[in-house]
Backbone as JSON, one array per atom type, in Angstrom:
{
  "sequence": "MQLLDGKKTSNDIKNEIALEVQSIKAAGGKVPHLAAVLVGNNGASLTYVGSKVKSCQEIGFDSTLVALPETITEDELLAKIKELNEDDNLDGYIVQLPLPKHIDEQKILLAIDPDKDVDGFHPTNFGRMALEMESFIPATPFGIMELLERYKVETAGKHTVVIGRSHIVGRPMSILMSRKGNPGDSTVTLTHSRTKDLAEFTKNADIIITALGVPEFLKADMVKDGVTVIDVGITRVDDASNAKGYVIKGDVDFDGVSKKASFITPVPGGVGPMTIAMLLKNTLLARKMRSARNK",
  "N": [[88.94, 85.38, 110.51], [88.82, 87.37, 107.65], [89.56, 88.32, 104.23], [89.7, 91.88, 102.67], [88.62, 92.0, 99.46], [90.16, 93.06, 96.63], [90.62, 92.57, 94.97], [88.58, 91.46, 93.63], [86.21, 92.94, 94.48], [86.66, 94.47, 92.62], [86.4, 94.27, 90.49], [83.65, 94.01, 90.72], [82.44, 96.4, 91.53], [83.1, 98.16, 88.37], [81.68, 96.4, 86.49], [79.33, 97.2, 87.29], [79.18, 99.75, 86.96], [79.94, 99.68, 83.98], [77.18, 98.19, 83.8], [75.95, 100.77, 84.0], [76.81, 102.94, 82.47], [75.68, 101.74, 79.95], [73.54, 102.3, 80.57], [73.57, 104.79, 79.69], [74.21, 104.43, 77.09], [71.47, 103.97, 76.09], [70.19, 106.04, 76.47], [70.84, 107.57, 74.69], [72.47, 108.83, 75.23], [75.93, 110.91, 76.27], [79.29, 109.36, 76.39], [80.76, 108.6, 79.44], [84.24, 110.21, 79.17], [87.98, 109.79, 79.02], [90.7, 110.41, 80.26], [94.13, 110.95, 80.21], [97.45, 111.93, 80.86], [101.09, 111.27, 79.98], [103.7, 111.68, 80.84], [106.7, 111.18, 79.06], [108.32, 108.39, 79.29], [108.51, 106.52, 81.37], [108.94, 103.03, 82.89], [106.91, 101.88, 84.72], [104.91, 103.71, 84.77], [104.21, 103.28, 82.26], [103.08, 100.84, 82.46], [101.17, 101.3, 84.78], [99.31, 103.39, 83.82], [98.19, 101.79, 80.98], [97.29, 100.08, 81.84], [94.56, 101.01, 82.91], [93.6, 102.61, 80.38], [93.02, 100.03, 78.94], [90.34, 99.38, 81.19], [89.29, 100.92, 80.85], [88.3, 100.21, 77.58], [87.22, 97.9, 78.62], [84.58, 98.66, 80.06], [83.4, 100.36, 78.74], [83.55, 103.18, 78.19], [84.59, 105.86, 77.02], [88.28, 106.95, 75.68], [91.7, 108.09, 76.42], [94.49, 108.64, 75.64], [96.96, 110.88, 76.49], [100.43, 111.59, 75.09], [103.54, 112.56, 75.47], [106.93, 113.9, 75.24], [109.74, 113.53, 77.69], [110.97, 116.23, 77.26], [109.52, 117.66, 76.83], [108.83, 121.48, 77.71], [107.68, 123.08, 80.83], [106.02, 124.64, 80.67], [104.88, 124.0, 77.55], [103.38, 122.17, 78.53], [102.14, 123.5, 80.71], [100.39, 124.46, 78.66], [99.01, 122.66, 77.14], [97.56, 121.41, 79.59], [95.91, 123.15, 80.18], [94.12, 123.58, 77.53], [92.93, 121.15, 76.75], [91.39, 121.47, 79.96], [90.13, 122.67, 79.06], [87.51, 121.12, 77.01], [85.22, 120.27, 75.83], [84.79, 117.85, 75.52], [85.79, 116.11, 76.52], [85.77, 114.57, 80.29], [86.95, 113.57, 82.87], [90.07, 113.75, 83.62], [94.11, 113.04, 84.01], [97.28, 113.18, 85.49], [99.68, 111.87, 85.07], [101.89, 110.51, 87.84], [105.37, 110.15, 88.21], [106.44, 113.12, 87.24], [108.96, 114.49, 84.91], [111.57, 115.63, 86.82], [112.4, 118.58, 85.38], [110.15, 120.34, 85.43], [107.54, 121.83, 87.84], [105.96, 119.98, 89.69], [103.48, 121.01, 91.36], [102.6, 123.65, 90.57], [102.24, 122.38, 87.5], [99.72, 120.69, 88.27], [98.2, 122.04, 89.81], [97.12, 123.91, 88.03], [95.55, 121.69, 86.52], [91.55, 122.08, 85.69], [89.93, 122.05, 88.87], [87.27, 120.5, 88.45], [87.87, 119.01, 86.29], [89.26, 116.62, 87.27], [89.94, 114.1, 87.61], [91.12, 112.6, 89.62], [91.72, 113.88, 92.89], [93.12, 115.38, 93.43], [93.63, 118.23, 92.78], [94.06, 120.91, 95.51], [91.75, 121.54, 96.04], [89.07, 119.92, 95.52], [90.55, 118.18, 97.47], [90.14, 120.29, 99.61], [87.04, 120.36, 100.11], [87.02, 117.62, 100.9], [87.56, 117.64, 102.69], [85.82, 119.49, 103.74], [82.9, 117.77, 104.07], [82.22, 117.45, 101.76], [80.43, 117.12, 98.71], [83.0, 115.77, 96.3], [85.78, 114.69, 94.58], [87.13, 112.14, 95.63], [90.81, 111.17, 95.85], [92.26, 108.4, 94.56], [93.03, 106.3, 95.73], [92.41, 106.6, 98.51], [90.15, 106.63, 98.62], [89.32, 103.62, 97.26], [89.63, 101.84, 99.37], [87.52, 103.36, 101.45], [85.24, 102.13, 100.24], [86.18, 99.53, 100.14], [85.83, 98.81, 102.92], [83.14, 99.95, 103.99], [81.34, 97.8, 101.99], [83.26, 95.75, 102.99], [81.86, 95.6, 105.22], [82.58, 96.92, 107.65], [83.26, 97.63, 110.83], [82.76, 100.93, 111.64], [82.33, 103.19, 113.27], [83.01, 104.43, 116.28], [85.48, 103.48, 116.79], [89.64, 102.74, 117.2], [91.43, 104.2, 114.97], [94.27, 103.91, 113.09], [97.06, 105.45, 111.52], [99.26, 104.8, 109.17], [101.35, 107.03, 108.29], [101.58, 109.75, 105.8], [101.5, 110.58, 103.29], [100.54, 112.89, 101.13], [99.08, 111.88, 99.3], [97.69, 109.78, 100.08], [97.98, 108.43, 103.15], [97.17, 111.84, 104.28], [95.32, 111.77, 103.45], [93.5, 109.61, 104.18], [93.52, 110.08, 106.42], [91.83, 111.89, 106.67], [89.48, 111.33, 105.89], [88.26, 109.54, 107.45], [87.8, 110.17, 109.94], [85.57, 111.51, 109.16], [82.09, 112.36, 109.47], [79.01, 109.81, 109.15], [79.56, 106.43, 107.29], [82.08, 103.96, 105.77], [83.74, 105.67, 108.78], [83.75, 108.49, 111.53], [85.56, 107.49, 112.86], [87.93, 107.01, 116.13], [91.18, 109.04, 115.36], [94.22, 108.34, 114.52], [97.09, 109.94, 113.83], [100.53, 109.08, 112.19], [104.26, 108.26, 111.39], [107.28, 108.65, 110.17], [108.51, 110.38, 112.16], [107.35, 109.98, 114.41], [107.2, 108.53, 118.11], [107.52, 105.68, 119.73], [106.63, 104.19, 117.91], [104.66, 101.4, 117.71], [103.63, 101.5, 119.96], [100.72, 102.92, 119.48], [99.81, 101.04, 117.63], [99.0, 98.83, 118.07], [97.31, 99.92, 119.85], [95.4, 100.15, 118.17], [92.06, 99.43, 116.7], [91.69, 99.11, 113.55], [94.09, 99.36, 111.2], [95.71, 101.26, 109.38], [98.13, 101.11, 107.12], [100.59, 103.01, 104.79], [103.41, 103.46, 104.38], [105.34, 102.07, 103.22], [107.68, 100.58, 103.59], [108.67, 97.06, 103.26], [106.96, 94.43, 104.92], [107.14, 95.72, 107.05], [105.04, 96.01, 109.19], [104.23, 93.87, 112.38], [103.56, 91.17, 113.94], [103.33, 91.05, 116.57], [102.68, 93.71, 116.77], [100.16, 93.93, 116.35], [96.75, 93.86, 117.86], [94.24, 91.4, 119.13], [91.84, 90.58, 116.55], [92.16, 93.28, 114.8], [91.88, 95.13, 112.25], [93.25, 95.02, 109.67], [95.11, 97.5, 106.6], [96.61, 97.68, 103.6], [98.62, 99.26, 102.62], [100.81, 99.37, 101.28], [103.16, 98.89, 98.58], [105.87, 96.77, 97.35], [108.85, 96.41, 95.29], [110.95, 93.01, 95.84], [113.68, 91.83, 96.04], [113.71, 88.92, 94.8], [115.62, 85.31, 94.26], [114.87, 83.64, 93.8], [112.43, 83.74, 92.32], [110.43, 83.27, 89.22], [110.16, 85.89, 87.8], [112.07, 87.39, 89.43], [112.64, 88.9, 90.89], [110.04, 89.98, 94.78], [106.61, 90.7, 95.17], [105.29, 93.29, 97.9], [104.86, 94.11, 100.35], [103.03, 95.98, 103.02], [102.8, 95.01, 105.56], [103.87, 92.43, 107.59], [102.12, 89.18, 106.23], [101.03, 86.94, 106.49], [102.76, 86.64, 109.58], [100.5, 88.65, 111.08], [98.16, 87.98, 110.08], [97.29, 85.62, 110.92], [95.79, 86.85, 113.65], [94.46, 89.27, 112.5], [90.77, 90.4, 112.31], [89.79, 91.15, 109.66], [91.17, 91.82, 106.45], [93.88, 93.45, 103.63], [95.49, 91.75, 100.65], [98.85, 91.66, 99.29], [99.72, 91.83, 96.24], [96.77, 92.01, 95.19], [95.27, 93.74, 97.2], [94.66, 96.38, 97.99], [95.66, 98.0, 95.62], [94.05, 96.89, 93.03], [91.63, 98.27, 92.71], [91.96, 101.4, 93.1], [91.92, 102.4, 90.32], [89.87, 101.65, 90.1], [88.33, 102.87, 91.38], [88.93, 105.88, 90.37], [88.03, 105.21, 88.06], [85.33, 105.67, 88.97], [85.06, 108.11, 90.03], [85.53, 109.35, 87.51], [82.61, 109.0, 86.02], [80.94, 110.32, 88.11], [82.14, 112.99, 86.95], [81.51, 112.69, 84.18], [78.45, 113.2, 84.7], [78.14, 115.31, 86.63], [78.8, 117.11, 84.68], [76.69, 116.87, 82.93], [74.59, 117.4, 84.32], [75.01, 120.21, 84.85], [75.08, 121.07, 82.4], [71.96, 121.07, 81.32]],
  "CA": [[89.97, 86.07, 109.04], [87.62, 87.97, 106.24], [90.68, 88.57, 103.41], [89.28, 92.44, 101.71], [89.39, 91.1, 98.26], [90.29, 94.28, 96.16], [90.7, 91.63, 93.52], [86.6, 90.82, 93.72], [85.27, 93.87, 95.23], [86.75, 95.87, 92.0], [85.59, 93.71, 88.79], [81.79, 93.86, 90.99], [82.9, 98.2, 90.23], [83.18, 97.93, 87.04], [80.34, 96.21, 86.0], [78.01, 98.48, 87.69], [79.53, 101.17, 86.54], [79.03, 99.19, 82.86], [76.47, 99.13, 83.16], [74.96, 102.72, 84.14], [77.44, 102.56, 81.12], [75.14, 100.69, 78.97], [72.21, 102.88, 80.36], [73.58, 106.47, 78.91], [73.65, 105.05, 75.6], [70.65, 103.44, 75.51], [68.67, 107.34, 76.47], [71.06, 108.83, 73.9], [73.15, 109.95, 76.32], [77.42, 110.8, 76.26], [78.98, 108.41, 77.79], [82.21, 109.89, 80.0], [85.99, 110.5, 77.8], [88.65, 109.6, 80.82], [92.13, 110.75, 79.37], [95.61, 110.11, 80.66], [98.26, 112.39, 80.23], [101.98, 110.48, 79.92], [105.16, 112.48, 79.99], [108.55, 110.04, 79.37], [108.49, 106.46, 79.29], [108.53, 105.53, 83.0], [107.54, 101.96, 82.71], [105.91, 101.7, 85.61], [104.11, 104.53, 84.63], [103.32, 103.36, 81.45], [102.11, 99.9, 83.19], [99.62, 101.42, 84.81], [97.77, 104.08, 82.3], [98.18, 101.26, 80.05], [95.83, 99.01, 81.75], [93.49, 102.11, 82.81], [93.4, 102.41, 79.35], [92.68, 98.49, 78.94], [89.97, 99.26, 82.03], [87.83, 102.3, 80.2], [87.61, 100.28, 76.86], [86.36, 96.54, 78.72], [83.05, 98.86, 80.86], [82.22, 101.37, 77.58], [84.5, 104.56, 78.22], [86.09, 106.61, 75.51], [89.35, 106.76, 76.75], [92.82, 109.36, 75.51], [95.77, 108.56, 76.09], [98.37, 112.46, 75.39], [101.2, 111.45, 75.1], [104.02, 113.36, 75.64], [108.18, 113.64, 75.85], [110.28, 113.53, 78.66], [111.84, 117.24, 76.88], [108.23, 118.83, 77.02], [108.78, 122.21, 78.7], [106.31, 123.24, 82.54], [104.88, 125.81, 79.57], [104.01, 123.24, 77.18], [103.29, 121.29, 78.89], [101.1, 124.33, 80.9], [99.69, 124.79, 77.86], [98.23, 121.1, 77.27], [96.46, 121.69, 80.42], [94.92, 124.23, 79.47], [93.67, 122.77, 76.51], [92.5, 120.19, 78.02], [90.47, 122.03, 80.43], [88.18, 124.16, 78.09], [87.65, 119.88, 75.79], [84.37, 119.83, 75.89], [84.48, 116.05, 75.16], [86.75, 115.64, 78.02], [85.01, 114.53, 81.51], [88.42, 114.06, 83.79], [92.21, 113.82, 83.45], [94.54, 112.69, 84.97], [98.05, 113.6, 84.97], [100.49, 110.78, 85.65], [103.44, 110.93, 88.43], [105.83, 111.18, 88.97], [107.13, 114.62, 85.89], [110.24, 115.11, 85.28], [112.77, 116.74, 87.77], [112.74, 120.01, 85.57], [108.66, 120.33, 86.01], [106.99, 121.71, 88.53], [104.53, 118.97, 89.63], [102.82, 121.7, 92.11], [102.35, 124.02, 89.58], [100.86, 121.72, 87.16], [98.33, 119.87, 89.04], [97.26, 123.9, 90.26], [96.29, 124.05, 86.72], [93.63, 121.07, 86.1], [89.99, 122.33, 86.42], [88.66, 121.31, 89.85], [86.7, 119.85, 87.83], [88.42, 117.63, 85.37], [90.19, 116.24, 88.46], [89.27, 113.01, 88.35], [92.18, 111.62, 90.7], [91.46, 114.14, 93.41], [94.55, 115.81, 94.05], [94.26, 119.27, 92.8], [93.11, 121.69, 95.88], [89.85, 122.52, 96.01], [88.77, 118.79, 95.99], [90.19, 118.35, 99.05], [89.22, 121.08, 100.83], [85.2, 119.98, 99.92], [86.29, 116.34, 101.39], [87.99, 118.02, 104.21], [84.59, 120.06, 104.87], [82.13, 116.56, 103.81], [81.18, 117.92, 100.53], [80.62, 116.73, 97.3], [84.15, 115.7, 95.6], [86.12, 114.26, 93.65], [88.27, 111.39, 96.77], [91.61, 110.95, 95.73], [91.66, 107.3, 94.74], [93.71, 104.96, 96.52], [91.55, 106.39, 99.77], [88.64, 106.52, 98.19], [89.28, 102.33, 96.8], [90.2, 101.55, 101.26], [86.84, 103.59, 101.67], [84.74, 101.52, 99.22], [86.43, 98.39, 100.96], [85.31, 98.95, 104.28], [81.36, 99.58, 103.15], [81.07, 96.49, 101.08], [82.84, 94.43, 103.45], [80.52, 96.4, 106.56], [83.69, 97.07, 108.89], [82.86, 98.52, 111.88], [84.36, 101.88, 111.91], [82.78, 104.01, 114.46], [83.73, 104.83, 117.43], [86.84, 102.29, 116.73], [90.92, 103.78, 116.84], [92.39, 103.61, 113.47], [96.12, 104.61, 113.71], [97.48, 105.87, 109.9], [100.86, 105.14, 109.24], [102.13, 108.1, 106.83], [101.42, 111.31, 105.9], [101.59, 111.55, 102.15], [98.92, 113.59, 100.34], [98.01, 110.49, 98.19], [97.12, 108.42, 100.56], [97.68, 109.08, 104.26], [96.92, 112.65, 105.23], [92.63, 111.88, 103.23], [92.13, 108.96, 105.26], [92.73, 110.55, 108.18], [90.33, 112.66, 106.97], [88.32, 110.79, 105.59], [88.35, 107.77, 108.67], [86.84, 111.36, 110.87], [84.11, 112.1, 108.39], [80.49, 111.85, 110.06], [79.16, 108.64, 108.39], [79.73, 105.14, 107.66], [82.43, 104.41, 106.88], [83.82, 107.31, 109.29], [82.91, 108.14, 112.32], [86.58, 107.07, 113.58], [89.0, 108.61, 116.28], [91.82, 109.06, 114.09], [95.66, 108.76, 115.12], [98.2, 109.89, 112.1], [101.99, 108.33, 112.34], [105.21, 109.07, 110.25], [108.63, 108.62, 110.07], [108.94, 110.65, 113.37], [106.31, 109.01, 115.65], [108.13, 107.73, 118.5], [106.58, 104.23, 119.91], [104.75, 103.75, 117.07], [104.01, 100.4, 117.83], [102.18, 101.75, 120.9], [99.49, 102.93, 119.06], [99.37, 100.4, 116.56], [98.54, 97.67, 119.68], [95.93, 99.52, 120.63], [94.45, 100.29, 117.11], [90.9, 98.47, 116.0], [92.36, 99.78, 112.22], [95.38, 99.97, 110.69], [95.72, 101.61, 107.62], [99.6, 101.32, 106.54], [100.79, 103.02, 103.28], [104.67, 103.84, 104.32], [106.09, 101.63, 101.87], [108.52, 99.25, 103.74], [107.95, 95.71, 103.48], [106.29, 93.52, 106.31], [106.86, 96.63, 108.37], [103.78, 95.82, 110.12], [104.89, 92.66, 112.47], [102.14, 90.26, 114.42], [103.51, 91.5, 117.95], [103.04, 94.63, 117.07], [99.05, 94.33, 116.62], [95.8, 93.2, 118.63], [93.36, 90.32, 118.45], [91.39, 91.33, 116.14], [92.65, 94.13, 114.59], [91.61, 94.91, 111.43], [95.1, 95.41, 108.81], [94.75, 98.1, 105.31], [97.9, 97.61, 103.68], [98.44, 100.28, 101.06], [102.56, 99.41, 100.91], [103.9, 97.92, 97.13], [107.42, 96.96, 96.73], [109.19, 95.36, 95.13], [111.83, 92.88, 96.93], [114.22, 90.99, 95.15], [113.56, 86.76, 95.18], [116.69, 84.95, 92.77], [113.64, 82.29, 93.09], [111.64, 84.11, 91.7], [110.91, 83.41, 88.05], [110.38, 86.85, 87.44], [113.76, 88.0, 90.37], [111.44, 89.53, 92.45], [107.98, 89.77, 94.48], [106.13, 92.08, 95.22], [105.72, 93.12, 99.95], [102.76, 95.65, 101.37], [103.84, 97.24, 104.63], [102.66, 93.88, 106.5], [104.05, 90.66, 106.75], [101.33, 88.79, 106.11], [101.12, 85.83, 107.57], [101.51, 86.65, 111.11], [99.87, 89.6, 111.73], [96.64, 87.19, 108.87], [96.31, 85.04, 112.28], [95.48, 87.65, 114.83], [93.25, 89.86, 111.3], [88.84, 90.05, 111.4], [89.61, 91.48, 108.24], [92.95, 92.59, 106.49], [94.43, 92.82, 103.09], [96.51, 90.92, 100.65], [99.4, 92.52, 98.99], [99.03, 91.94, 95.68], [95.45, 92.01, 95.39], [94.28, 94.23, 97.83], [93.85, 98.09, 97.47], [95.77, 98.51, 94.44], [93.17, 97.26, 91.94], [90.49, 99.37, 93.6], [92.31, 102.48, 92.97], [92.08, 102.34, 88.98], [88.1, 101.14, 90.08], [87.61, 104.18, 91.83], [89.48, 106.27, 89.22], [86.32, 105.05, 86.46], [84.33, 105.78, 89.17], [85.77, 109.17, 89.58], [85.19, 109.67, 85.7], [80.99, 108.34, 85.95], [80.41, 111.3, 88.82], [82.5, 114.16, 86.93], [80.14, 112.82, 83.84], [77.27, 113.13, 85.48], [78.26, 116.5, 87.33], [79.22, 118.24, 83.42], [76.2, 116.83, 82.29], [73.44, 118.11, 85.24], [75.19, 121.83, 84.65], [74.53, 121.24, 81.08], [70.85, 121.28, 81.6]],
  "C": [[89.06, 86.58, 107.95], [89.21, 88.39, 105.21], [89.27, 89.88, 103.05], [89.67, 92.46, 100.07], [88.94, 91.88, 97.25], [90.0, 93.72, 94.79], [88.77, 92.19, 92.41], [86.2, 92.02, 93.06], [85.53, 95.05, 93.5], [86.21, 95.54, 90.12], [83.71, 93.37, 89.27], [81.96, 95.44, 90.08], [82.84, 98.42, 89.37], [82.06, 97.17, 85.81], [79.35, 96.28, 86.58], [78.63, 99.33, 86.57], [78.88, 100.62, 84.23], [77.81, 98.83, 82.26], [75.04, 99.96, 83.42], [75.77, 103.05, 82.42], [75.9, 102.57, 79.69], [72.89, 101.35, 78.69], [72.11, 104.24, 79.49], [73.48, 106.43, 77.56], [72.73, 104.4, 75.54], [69.66, 104.52, 75.69], [69.38, 108.14, 75.81], [72.04, 109.61, 74.23], [74.89, 109.8, 75.47], [78.16, 109.73, 77.4], [80.34, 108.65, 78.08], [83.3, 108.71, 79.04], [86.22, 110.34, 79.58], [90.44, 109.78, 79.36], [93.53, 111.01, 80.29], [96.58, 111.38, 80.19], [99.74, 111.63, 81.06], [103.19, 111.19, 79.64], [106.69, 110.93, 80.07], [108.14, 109.06, 79.01], [108.9, 105.7, 80.32], [108.11, 104.3, 83.09], [107.14, 101.4, 83.7], [104.45, 102.07, 85.14], [103.02, 104.5, 83.18], [102.58, 101.47, 81.13], [100.78, 100.08, 83.31], [98.57, 102.16, 84.07], [97.19, 102.88, 81.23], [97.16, 99.81, 80.51], [94.81, 100.11, 82.82], [92.65, 102.6, 81.89], [92.62, 101.25, 78.93], [90.22, 98.37, 79.77], [89.11, 100.03, 80.99], [87.96, 101.11, 78.83], [86.06, 98.76, 77.44], [84.56, 97.6, 79.33], [82.9, 100.31, 80.01], [82.93, 102.97, 77.21], [84.84, 104.3, 77.32], [86.98, 106.92, 76.08], [90.54, 107.17, 75.81], [94.04, 108.51, 76.75], [97.47, 109.81, 74.95], [100.02, 111.62, 76.1], [102.31, 112.19, 75.07], [105.83, 113.53, 76.15], [108.78, 114.19, 76.55], [111.18, 115.48, 78.47], [110.78, 118.34, 76.21], [108.79, 119.83, 78.28], [108.15, 122.88, 79.77], [105.73, 123.84, 80.85], [104.19, 124.48, 78.96], [103.0, 122.17, 77.24], [101.96, 121.96, 79.67], [99.29, 124.24, 79.68], [98.38, 123.61, 77.1], [96.98, 120.32, 78.37], [94.92, 122.15, 80.76], [93.88, 124.07, 78.34], [92.78, 121.25, 76.97], [91.0, 120.57, 79.08], [89.35, 122.77, 80.19], [88.37, 122.78, 76.61], [86.8, 119.86, 76.67], [83.88, 118.05, 75.99], [85.16, 115.2, 76.39], [85.87, 115.55, 79.31], [85.95, 114.18, 82.64], [89.5, 113.2, 83.55], [92.27, 113.43, 84.41], [95.8, 112.54, 84.32], [99.04, 113.35, 85.99], [102.37, 111.17, 86.28], [104.13, 110.04, 88.3], [106.57, 112.2, 87.47], [108.94, 114.57, 86.3], [110.84, 116.12, 86.53], [112.39, 118.55, 87.22], [111.01, 120.66, 85.53], [108.18, 120.81, 87.21], [105.92, 121.15, 89.18], [103.15, 119.97, 90.77], [102.26, 121.81, 91.4], [101.63, 123.07, 87.96], [99.66, 120.86, 86.94], [97.29, 120.75, 89.68], [96.44, 124.06, 89.32], [95.61, 123.08, 86.35], [92.97, 121.35, 86.87], [89.77, 121.05, 87.79], [87.59, 119.85, 89.69], [86.41, 118.64, 86.8], [89.3, 116.93, 86.52], [89.9, 114.7, 89.11], [90.56, 111.74, 89.99], [92.06, 112.57, 91.97], [92.09, 114.42, 94.75], [94.58, 117.56, 94.22], [92.97, 120.18, 95.0], [91.56, 122.29, 96.58], [89.72, 121.36, 96.08], [88.61, 118.58, 97.4], [89.6, 119.03, 100.3], [87.56, 120.51, 101.1], [85.3, 118.98, 100.7], [86.69, 116.87, 102.58], [86.78, 118.4, 104.5], [83.68, 119.31, 104.09], [81.16, 117.32, 102.91], [81.9, 117.27, 99.44], [81.94, 116.59, 96.66], [84.03, 115.26, 95.46], [87.17, 113.6, 94.54], [88.97, 111.22, 95.76], [92.04, 109.03, 95.97], [91.19, 106.28, 95.76], [92.36, 105.07, 97.49], [90.12, 105.52, 99.33], [87.8, 104.02, 97.76], [88.83, 101.62, 98.67], [88.39, 102.31, 101.19], [85.58, 102.33, 100.79], [84.31, 99.74, 99.58], [85.51, 98.15, 101.94], [83.4, 98.6, 105.01], [81.1, 98.42, 103.34], [81.08, 96.18, 102.18], [82.0, 94.57, 105.29], [81.32, 96.1, 107.93], [83.81, 97.68, 109.75], [83.43, 99.64, 111.82], [83.8, 102.76, 112.91], [82.93, 103.32, 115.27], [85.19, 103.68, 117.62], [88.31, 103.15, 116.59], [91.16, 103.51, 115.92], [93.54, 105.18, 113.84], [96.47, 104.54, 111.73], [98.56, 105.76, 109.91], [101.21, 105.6, 107.62], [101.22, 109.44, 106.71], [100.98, 111.95, 104.98], [99.92, 112.37, 101.7], [97.87, 112.27, 99.31], [96.68, 109.94, 98.88], [97.24, 108.99, 102.03], [96.92, 109.82, 104.97], [95.4, 112.62, 105.32], [92.34, 110.64, 103.59], [92.46, 108.82, 106.47], [92.27, 111.37, 108.3], [89.36, 112.04, 107.0], [87.58, 109.49, 106.22], [87.69, 108.52, 109.54], [85.72, 111.38, 111.18], [83.42, 111.58, 109.61], [80.31, 110.95, 108.76], [79.62, 107.24, 108.38], [80.8, 104.9, 106.15], [82.78, 105.69, 107.48], [83.57, 107.1, 110.55], [84.09, 107.62, 113.7], [87.36, 108.13, 114.55], [90.23, 107.85, 116.38], [93.4, 109.22, 114.55], [96.37, 108.55, 113.8], [99.53, 109.86, 112.35], [102.55, 108.1, 111.29], [106.06, 108.59, 110.77], [109.27, 109.06, 111.86], [107.87, 110.14, 114.3], [107.14, 108.05, 115.93], [106.65, 106.69, 119.4], [105.99, 104.63, 119.0], [104.15, 102.39, 117.26], [102.81, 99.95, 119.27], [101.13, 102.29, 120.46], [99.08, 102.24, 117.87], [99.15, 99.08, 117.25], [97.31, 97.77, 120.43], [94.97, 100.12, 119.61], [93.68, 98.93, 116.5], [91.31, 97.95, 114.5], [93.18, 100.3, 112.09], [95.73, 100.07, 109.44], [97.17, 101.68, 107.52], [99.77, 101.99, 105.17], [102.22, 103.67, 103.41], [106.07, 103.28, 103.56], [107.46, 100.49, 102.43], [108.25, 97.96, 104.16], [107.25, 94.97, 104.3], [107.68, 94.7, 106.96], [106.36, 96.39, 110.08], [104.0, 94.07, 110.74], [103.71, 92.4, 113.85], [102.46, 90.74, 116.28], [103.19, 93.47, 117.63], [100.71, 95.46, 116.69], [98.03, 94.37, 117.46], [95.07, 92.54, 118.04], [92.91, 91.07, 117.55], [91.33, 92.33, 115.24], [91.73, 94.61, 112.69], [92.3, 95.82, 109.93], [93.99, 96.46, 107.24], [95.74, 98.16, 104.95], [98.21, 98.32, 102.07], [100.08, 100.34, 100.38], [102.19, 98.61, 99.5], [105.01, 98.08, 96.6], [107.76, 96.37, 96.19], [110.78, 94.87, 95.46], [112.77, 91.87, 95.44], [114.46, 89.24, 95.57], [114.35, 86.79, 93.93], [115.78, 83.7, 92.25], [112.57, 82.09, 93.11], [111.54, 83.96, 90.26], [110.99, 85.09, 87.38], [111.76, 87.91, 88.06], [113.26, 88.92, 91.02], [110.18, 89.0, 92.93], [107.35, 90.5, 94.48], [105.56, 92.12, 97.16], [104.42, 94.05, 99.73], [103.89, 95.99, 102.56], [103.87, 96.05, 105.12], [103.11, 92.58, 106.01], [102.51, 89.89, 107.59], [100.91, 88.03, 106.38], [101.63, 85.66, 108.77], [100.71, 87.46, 111.57], [97.97, 88.35, 110.76], [96.28, 86.81, 110.54], [95.54, 86.27, 113.54], [94.68, 88.68, 114.53], [91.42, 89.29, 112.04], [89.17, 90.22, 110.21], [91.08, 92.5, 107.51], [93.34, 92.32, 104.36], [94.98, 93.17, 102.04], [97.23, 92.22, 99.77], [100.0, 91.28, 98.06], [97.51, 90.95, 95.64], [93.87, 92.55, 95.49], [93.92, 95.41, 97.77], [94.93, 98.21, 96.38], [94.53, 98.25, 93.55], [91.99, 98.41, 91.75], [91.25, 101.14, 93.46], [92.21, 102.88, 91.45], [89.81, 101.94, 89.68], [87.17, 102.74, 90.3], [88.03, 105.65, 91.31], [88.23, 106.49, 88.42], [85.05, 105.67, 87.54], [83.08, 107.2, 89.26], [84.59, 109.7, 88.2], [83.78, 109.95, 84.87], [81.35, 109.63, 86.2], [81.22, 112.56, 87.85], [81.33, 114.39, 85.32], [78.68, 113.57, 84.19], [76.98, 115.19, 85.53], [77.94, 117.13, 86.06], [77.79, 118.14, 83.25], [74.35, 117.5, 82.7], [74.17, 119.99, 84.7], [75.4, 122.26, 83.04], [73.11, 120.96, 81.14], [70.26, 122.57, 81.27]]
}
């Protein structure tokens, strides 16, 4: 069994990007600039956005945190999005989700300039991805593809079962794994909460990508020997014996499944660190695309 180490791989990617940024600076070019829009003070969102800003500093990007009050109106937020779209100094930005209940998330995401949508959530980017055209791929699926490629996991002709059909992970993964090329060329089954006898699918899968959010859902008796398992799940589970009062669990019963797997991601330290690394990679791509258009 080989561990797909997202922590190490994400650090490798950040180092590669940092070298590119140094080259851009040495040539007198503009370094990539990423902004994050944070509405309100959701604890998890604050932590996540803080780590993005820190990562930008580490690799030499410019970064801006646009902190807005929880009470902001939808129209005011749309006006801020328009401002960011028109800011030539900005290469890409993300709007941290979830947004307050009085704001229509879909309306906000649709207002983002697809050329600055480094989260890859805009329908234009999603459609381009599905059509195998150059686009910004959502950061978590992009990170999974990068792990599969760097660890040389064979995907061509394999049966991939995706558990979960979210627009952020499950659905894009089903598209990416079936695209032509490497990684890809896989036969994909997309399963979800309404799938009957889900274990019948997972038992025959060569690759399982699970983004269900149910702690330790995937057990050893649900997989075959030699399976590759990508665990996107991340759930806090109360644990009085832990100093923090909780432990982080994935969708996979790691102790059991790892004994049968050929490749597996740990939780934490697997897919999670890759998400931020690929957001940075998308921002670098956005800078290169803007630079090419301005020539």
